[in-house]
XYZ file of C-alpha atoms in Angstrom:
490
model
C -30.439 -41.569 14.967
C -26.935 -41.909 16.427
C -24.549 -39.370 17.851
C -23.508 -36.380 15.788
C -19.825 -35.736 15.316
C -18.243 -32.333 15.995
C -18.497 -31.238 12.360
C -22.199 -32.082 12.198
C -22.884 -30.213 15.426
C -20.929 -27.203 14.198
C -22.858 -27.191 10.937
C -26.180 -27.253 12.780
C -25.048 -24.495 15.109
C -23.965 -22.340 12.209
C -20.579 -21.317 10.845
C -17.737 -22.096 13.305
C -20.301 -23.194 15.906
C -21.367 -19.585 16.453
C -24.990 -20.439 17.006
C -27.926 -19.526 14.811
C -28.637 -16.198 16.526
C -25.072 -14.888 16.131
C -24.819 -16.271 12.620
C -28.032 -14.519 11.624
C -26.729 -11.202 12.974
C -23.402 -11.601 11.157
C -25.239 -12.316 7.904
C -27.349 -9.202 8.410
C -24.315 -7.047 9.219
C -22.428 -8.294 6.176
C -25.431 -7.554 3.972
C -25.429 -3.973 5.281
C -21.673 -3.685 4.811
C -21.807 -4.993 1.260
C -24.478 -2.446 0.393
C -22.724 0.488 2.111
C -19.279 -0.301 0.733
C -20.588 -0.693 -2.818
C -21.778 2.915 -2.913
C -19.546 5.695 -4.272
C -17.841 7.968 -1.739
C -20.137 10.698 -0.433
C -19.615 14.214 0.909
C -19.684 12.770 4.430
C -16.852 10.297 3.845
C -15.571 10.375 7.423
C -19.014 9.731 8.921
C -19.527 6.842 6.496
C -16.120 5.446 7.440
C -16.917 5.600 11.160
C -20.282 3.897 10.564
C -18.701 1.116 8.487
C -16.079 0.593 11.182
C -18.763 0.321 13.858
C -20.494 -2.458 11.903
C -17.190 -4.254 11.333
C -16.338 -4.004 15.033
C -19.666 -5.666 15.825
C -18.829 -8.482 13.388
C -15.428 -8.872 15.040
C -17.047 -8.966 18.465
C -19.429 -11.733 17.382
C -16.534 -13.703 15.859
C -14.283 -13.318 18.901
C -12.969 -16.684 20.002
C -13.505 -18.172 16.550
C -10.652 -16.556 14.606
C -7.568 -18.593 13.814
C -5.213 -18.978 16.805
C -2.272 -16.587 17.036
C 1.127 -18.000 16.172
C 4.375 -16.763 17.712
C 6.492 -16.579 14.596
C 9.766 -16.689 16.540
C 8.910 -20.195 17.724
C 8.820 -21.412 14.124
C 12.005 -19.907 12.640
C 14.007 -23.107 13.226
C 11.295 -25.170 11.528
C 11.182 -22.612 8.700
C 14.944 -22.801 8.176
C 14.798 -26.598 8.126
C 12.038 -26.476 5.493
C 14.119 -24.107 3.370
C 17.175 -26.346 3.587
C 15.215 -29.519 2.787
C 13.736 -27.745 -0.248
C 17.184 -26.922 -1.594
C 17.547 -23.278 -0.482
C 21.030 -22.208 0.590
C 20.644 -19.844 3.558
C 24.288 -20.005 4.597
C 24.959 -16.347 3.725
C 22.104 -14.873 5.781
C 19.989 -15.524 8.847
C 16.776 -14.127 10.318
C 17.333 -11.687 13.172
C 15.662 -8.844 15.063
C 16.749 -5.574 13.462
C 15.482 -2.807 15.734
C 12.875 -0.443 14.301
C 12.506 -2.534 11.134
C 11.414 -5.636 13.066
C 12.844 -8.839 11.672
C 15.169 -8.894 8.690
C 18.102 -10.775 7.196
C 21.627 -10.351 8.561
C 24.720 -11.365 6.640
C 26.487 -14.349 8.211
C 29.548 -13.644 6.040
C 30.833 -10.798 3.899
C 28.750 -10.435 0.734
C 30.065 -8.602 -2.322
C 28.033 -6.149 -4.373
C 26.002 -7.926 -7.122
C 26.762 -11.320 -5.577
C 23.779 -13.685 -5.614
C 23.061 -14.352 -1.951
C 19.686 -16.059 -2.277
C 17.824 -18.321 -4.701
C 14.217 -19.420 -4.125
C 12.680 -22.032 -6.483
C 9.171 -21.541 -7.836
C 7.892 -24.690 -6.120
C 8.269 -22.948 -2.740
C 6.284 -19.849 -3.721
C 2.588 -19.326 -3.121
C 1.292 -18.214 -6.502
C -2.012 -17.532 -8.211
C -1.223 -20.498 -10.435
C -1.021 -22.726 -7.363
C -4.319 -21.253 -6.137
C -5.982 -22.334 -9.384
C -4.823 -25.914 -8.740
C -6.006 -25.914 -5.099
C -9.333 -26.726 -3.480
C -10.473 -23.138 -4.148
C -9.431 -23.452 -7.800
C -12.977 -23.698 -9.217
C -13.891 -20.433 -7.456
C -10.675 -18.695 -8.574
C -11.380 -19.695 -12.179
C -15.038 -18.620 -12.225
C -15.568 -15.725 -9.791
C -15.472 -12.389 -11.616
C -13.691 -10.566 -8.778
C -11.010 -13.221 -8.401
C -10.403 -13.297 -12.141
C -9.998 -9.511 -12.193
C -8.055 -9.230 -8.914
C -5.495 -12.051 -8.666
C -4.009 -10.644 -5.447
C -7.375 -11.277 -3.755
C -7.277 -14.867 -5.010
C -3.791 -15.166 -3.520
C -5.065 -13.853 -0.172
C -7.845 -16.455 -0.060
C -5.385 -19.176 -1.081
C -3.020 -18.136 1.724
C -5.864 -18.203 4.253
C -6.988 -21.620 3.013
C -3.437 -22.977 3.440
C -3.150 -21.422 6.907
C -6.197 -23.444 7.932
C -4.586 -26.642 6.682
C -2.113 -28.008 9.290
C -0.711 -30.367 6.652
C -0.033 -27.615 4.122
C 3.300 -27.807 2.322
C 3.720 -24.103 3.127
C 2.930 -24.422 6.865
C 6.538 -23.744 8.002
C 6.543 -20.535 5.950
C 3.051 -19.425 6.971
C 3.876 -19.974 10.643
C 6.898 -17.680 10.257
C 4.752 -14.754 9.090
C 3.762 -11.876 11.407
C 0.542 -12.410 13.350
C -0.524 -8.831 12.589
C 0.653 -5.877 10.528
C 1.032 -2.116 10.719
C -0.921 -1.405 7.541
C -3.708 1.189 7.967
C -6.210 -1.696 7.937
C -5.118 -2.180 11.562
C -5.406 1.505 12.521
C -8.063 2.646 14.979
C -10.332 5.551 14.039
C -8.257 7.849 16.244
C -5.070 6.760 14.471
C -6.647 7.382 11.066
C -7.730 10.810 12.324
C -4.053 11.646 12.903
C -3.757 11.681 9.102
C -6.112 14.662 8.842
C -4.823 17.104 6.243
C -2.927 14.374 4.409
C -4.153 13.139 1.014
C -3.477 9.610 2.267
C -6.328 9.786 4.792
C -8.830 9.486 1.955
C -6.820 6.613 0.493
C -6.847 4.837 3.863
C -10.622 5.097 4.125
C -11.044 3.959 0.527
C -8.751 0.972 1.093
C -10.598 -0.045 4.263
C -13.934 0.230 2.494
C -12.684 -1.966 -0.368
C -11.384 -4.687 1.937
C -14.625 -4.699 3.935
C -16.613 -4.981 0.708
C -14.470 -7.919 -0.394
C -14.933 -9.627 2.945
C -18.714 -9.150 2.963
C -18.942 -10.351 -0.638
C -16.930 -13.539 -0.113
C -18.662 -14.255 3.193
C -21.909 -14.373 1.242
C -20.319 -16.496 -1.505
C -18.956 -19.025 0.996
C -22.310 -19.264 2.769
C -24.558 -19.496 -0.279
C -22.568 -21.149 -3.075
C -22.913 -24.956 -2.791
C -19.976 -25.430 -5.159
C -17.575 -23.898 -2.614
C -15.813 -26.506 -0.480
C -12.995 -26.431 2.038
C -12.262 -24.727 5.358
C -13.174 -21.217 4.157
C -16.783 -22.329 3.915
C -16.744 -23.299 7.592
C -14.632 -20.464 8.975
C -14.198 -17.030 7.418
C -13.617 -14.266 9.968
C -12.887 -10.628 9.217
C -9.696 -10.608 11.309
C -8.347 -13.583 9.369
C -9.145 -12.014 6.004
C -7.552 -8.719 7.073
C -4.417 -10.648 8.041
C -4.299 -12.482 4.709
C -4.832 -9.316 2.671
C -2.158 -7.460 4.641
C 0.264 -10.340 4.123
C -0.231 -10.125 0.371
C -0.015 -6.324 0.264
C 3.202 -6.188 2.255
C 5.012 -9.189 0.752
C 3.799 -10.017 -2.767
C 6.023 -9.807 -5.806
C 5.520 -10.300 -9.521
C 7.150 -13.288 -11.257
C 6.727 -14.833 -14.729
C 4.148 -17.596 -15.017
C 5.303 -21.137 -15.658
C 4.800 -20.547 -19.375
C 6.768 -17.301 -19.128
C 4.260 -15.392 -21.239
C 2.871 -13.112 -18.514
C 3.419 -12.008 -14.917
C 1.659 -13.352 -11.836
C 1.509 -12.486 -8.132
C 3.537 -14.591 -5.711
C 4.757 -14.816 -2.133
C 8.464 -15.658 -2.041
C 9.426 -17.289 1.272
C 12.523 -16.022 3.114
C 13.277 -13.416 0.426
C 10.341 -11.434 1.809
C 12.219 -11.065 5.112
C 14.473 -8.444 3.459
C 13.777 -4.849 4.449
C 13.752 -1.830 2.135
C 16.369 0.795 1.377
C 17.075 3.321 -1.381
C 18.706 1.744 -4.404
C 17.804 -0.184 -7.540
C 16.055 -3.472 -8.224
C 18.351 -6.375 -7.408
C 15.976 -9.338 -7.698
C 15.404 -11.191 -10.936
C 13.712 -14.399 -12.023
C 15.858 -17.004 -13.743
C 13.440 -18.696 -16.160
C 15.858 -21.490 -17.068
C 16.490 -22.405 -13.415
C 12.854 -21.574 -12.547
C 13.841 -19.626 -9.460
C 14.063 -16.130 -8.050
C 17.594 -14.759 -7.641
C 18.543 -11.886 -5.362
C 21.756 -9.909 -5.822
C 23.392 -7.788 -3.128
C 22.718 -4.070 -3.632
C 26.168 -3.222 -2.275
C 28.976 -4.688 -0.225
C 27.588 -6.095 3.030
C 29.815 -6.830 5.988
C 29.235 -9.853 8.175
C 26.534 -9.164 10.826
C 25.140 -6.180 8.867
C 21.580 -6.180 7.577
C 20.959 -7.144 3.950
C 18.507 -4.760 2.296
C 16.674 -4.804 -1.010
C 14.887 -2.080 -2.948
C 11.096 -2.400 -3.086
C 10.706 0.006 -5.999
C 9.995 3.702 -6.631
C 7.323 4.226 -3.985
C 6.301 7.319 -2.074
C 5.954 7.175 1.689
C 2.175 7.270 1.336
C 2.365 4.160 -0.868
C 4.747 2.477 1.567
C 2.373 3.125 4.466
C -0.720 1.992 2.574
C 0.765 -1.158 1.079
C 3.729 -2.067 3.278
C 2.873 -0.632 6.695
C 5.926 1.564 7.231
C 7.279 5.046 6.525
C 10.853 5.584 5.323
C 12.044 9.124 6.188
C 15.209 8.685 4.083
C 13.131 7.937 0.980
C 14.824 9.897 -1.797
C 11.895 9.260 -4.144
C 9.219 10.560 -1.800
C 6.652 12.891 -3.328
C 3.282 14.364 -2.480
C 0.211 14.393 -4.665
C -1.349 17.804 -5.226
C -4.765 17.923 -6.810
C -4.810 20.644 -9.450
C -7.482 21.151 -12.015
C -9.175 23.716 -14.166
C -12.755 24.236 -13.093
C -15.426 23.647 -15.710
C -16.862 26.984 -14.540
C -13.707 28.798 -15.638
C -14.665 30.907 -18.712
C -11.382 29.786 -20.302
C -11.922 26.112 -19.509
C -12.356 24.964 -23.170
C -9.201 26.610 -24.458
C -7.133 25.694 -21.392
C -8.251 22.095 -21.707
C -7.365 22.130 -25.400
C -3.877 23.416 -24.640
C -3.377 20.868 -21.863
C -4.211 18.101 -24.326
C -1.865 19.479 -26.972
C 0.940 19.589 -24.401
C 0.220 16.018 -23.304
C -0.945 17.073 -19.844
C -3.942 16.150 -17.694
C -6.494 18.118 -15.731
C -6.048 16.354 -12.402
C -3.244 15.489 -9.983
C 0.450 16.302 -9.997
C 3.322 15.655 -7.606
C 5.955 17.704 -5.818
C 9.118 15.902 -4.750
C 11.373 15.782 -1.709
C 14.516 15.978 -3.878
C 15.370 17.690 -7.154
C 13.448 18.244 -9.249
C 11.026 19.584 -6.618
C 8.725 20.482 -9.520
C 8.784 18.315 -12.613
C 8.177 19.319 -16.214
C 4.511 18.307 -16.289
C 3.634 20.399 -13.238
C 5.473 23.380 -14.713
C 3.447 23.042 -17.913
C 0.169 22.888 -16.001
C 1.053 25.921 -13.869
C 1.868 27.973 -16.940
C -1.344 27.056 -18.770
C -3.469 27.535 -15.654
C -2.198 31.109 -15.228
C -2.463 32.270 -18.854
C -5.001 34.832 -19.976
C -7.086 34.386 -23.107
C -4.651 36.175 -25.403
C -1.705 34.124 -24.159
C -3.665 30.885 -24.520
C -4.636 31.677 -28.116
C -1.042 32.541 -28.925
C 0.145 29.178 -27.590
C -2.606 27.331 -29.489
C -1.454 29.129 -32.646
C 2.138 28.046 -31.964
C 1.004 24.447 -31.684
C 0.949 24.017 -27.893
C 4.100 21.919 -27.825
C 5.915 20.314 -24.900
C 8.060 23.453 -24.795
C 5.463 24.707 -22.313
C 6.910 22.130 -19.883
C 10.550 23.073 -20.418
C 12.356 25.037 -17.705
C 14.884 26.153 -20.323
C 12.163 27.635 -22.539
C 10.631 30.564 -20.638
C 7.237 31.537 -22.059
C 7.102 34.967 -20.499
C 8.176 36.547 -17.218
C 4.563 37.452 -16.454
C 3.246 33.909 -16.888
C 6.077 32.254 -14.965
C 5.841 34.744 -12.111
C 2.113 34.040 -11.750
C 2.770 30.305 -11.949
C 5.297 30.301 -9.111
C 3.197 32.659 -6.991
C 0.235 30.312 -7.431
C 2.260 27.254 -6.430
C 3.719 28.985 -3.365
C 0.236 30.016 -2.237
C -1.214 26.568 -2.889
C 1.545 24.755 -0.987
C 1.261 27.208 1.917
C -2.480 26.580 2.141
C -1.950 22.818 2.099
C 0.461 23.120 5.034
C -2.262 24.916 6.989
C -4.684 22.015 6.369
C -2.773 19.914 8.900
C -3.834 20.365 12.544
C -0.180 20.512 13.675
C 3.046 22.106 12.499
C 6.163 20.224 11.450
C 7.867 21.348 14.663
C 5.004 19.963 16.761
C 5.202 16.639 14.903
C 8.931 16.430 15.570
C 8.340 16.986 19.304
C 5.653 14.277 19.349
C 7.987 11.815 17.650
C 10.849 12.724 19.960
C 8.829 11.971 23.091
C 6.644 9.141 21.692
C 5.366 8.522 25.207
C 1.649 8.619 24.446
C 1.853 7.428 20.837
C 1.017 3.903 19.687
C 3.207 2.336 17.000
C 0.542 3.097 14.398
C 0.219 6.681 15.635
C 3.983 7.105 15.205
C 3.627 6.047 11.561
C 0.772 8.510 10.984
C 2.670 11.426 12.543
C 5.864 10.492 10.694
C 4.038 10.403 7.362
C 2.438 13.808 7.802
C 5.835 15.214 8.874
C 7.408 13.876 5.667
C 4.607 15.475 3.657
C 5.064 18.841 5.382
C 8.777 18.755 4.618
C 7.936 18.299 0.930
C 5.468 21.200 1.035
C 7.954 23.492 2.818
C 10.553 22.652 0.176
C 7.959 23.432 -2.491
C 7.246 26.836 -0.930
C 10.973 27.607 -0.773
C 11.526 26.491 -4.365
C 8.560 28.489 -5.718
C 9.745 31.583 -3.861
C 13.277 31.105 -5.195
C 11.921 30.942 -8.749
C 9.950 34.148 -8.184
C 13.065 35.861 -6.873
C 14.986 34.856 -9.985
C 12.280 36.464 -12.110
C 11.717 39.496 -9.899
C 14.919 40.304 -7.995
C 13.272 42.746 -5.620
C 11.159 39.946 -4.091
C 13.433 39.117 -1.151
C 11.132 38.107 1.682
C 8.507 35.415 2.040
C 5.039 36.049 3.413
């Protein structure tokens, strides 16, 4: 019958040469994970999360030794720069360098003036969803319902497929990427537990559950769909998928499609080395030149770091999607869940007034900088604290947006109740955290026993507590302005 080659032997032994016994267990585990992660969140969310993690850790254990080899990105920066130059990218104004707490970034190699274009990246160098559709996984991208609805997932699979191809055009770029990330997908259970009291803890568990569901789903697709071809069919490990997803989450950007009629997700090599700062968007896409252009946010001296602005994101969004926390974030805010209970006797009329005022019965935000409380939250607080007579009066008046105007006081009684309610609510939310802000500051100052991920978790909850303390102070100040004899805080 002749000798079998390595590929034939691997196929007979199961995916990646794992052996039939291990492969069978992985298939069983992924079936369980797909079922568990497809269910809505339950009242025992933490227990479910721990159980899901235990199954994933077993999958990872079985796949150990079969994941893609680690790459030391520093060893490939010279090759990356050569690839950029050969592809027509001028990198003479910047260079990749270690930048302390922010990891790697771009340093100016010469003085750069504000609004000066310091970087242009042509479309041909970007990994895009359009390119994914033209690749070996194209038929799957075009037909799978999840990939059609979630293009960033298609981009993650395309990236992983290219990483497995040593002859990929994008190999110099892919080899320059981090080998792991600090997104919560890489947190241990203990590190996630440090987020107790924070609204983001639920988001972290939800995100993890979604990524696990995606992995289990595509594992099944790659194993059972005969139309799927390419390296992903032979090797698809959880660790590799987590890496690909984290790469997309932390580095993707939106650019116009080749036709220019809609936007598409893309990875933009070299540009994605820029770190974040407060500011305004300074990257644009030049349709005529078919390239991305990045302008300097401000004057940058030679040897200083060149920053860009990622967009108006809270620290919770930065942690979830980018894997860092930015204490100087002047757009940081905290979500507060506020709603009118359906058991409230005044629920129908309050809901009617909320609708008339263009408000929702759900979540609002308090901010780190002015305005601490925005107009929508003010409107909700006023409606929430009205009695039946006051509600009917406002309905009669038309329930306009004036309810949300700080310069249009409704009544001293209503506003006083509103600010007292907010102060109480914010104070209670502070108590939901297992530590105080002062204790968090001490932990961050010492850092001795904290992992890098733990530092991020503690830093995030400290930022949230600062917002809540500011909210308490602001609500008390507003009460004092309405009732001058209120001079002390509880």
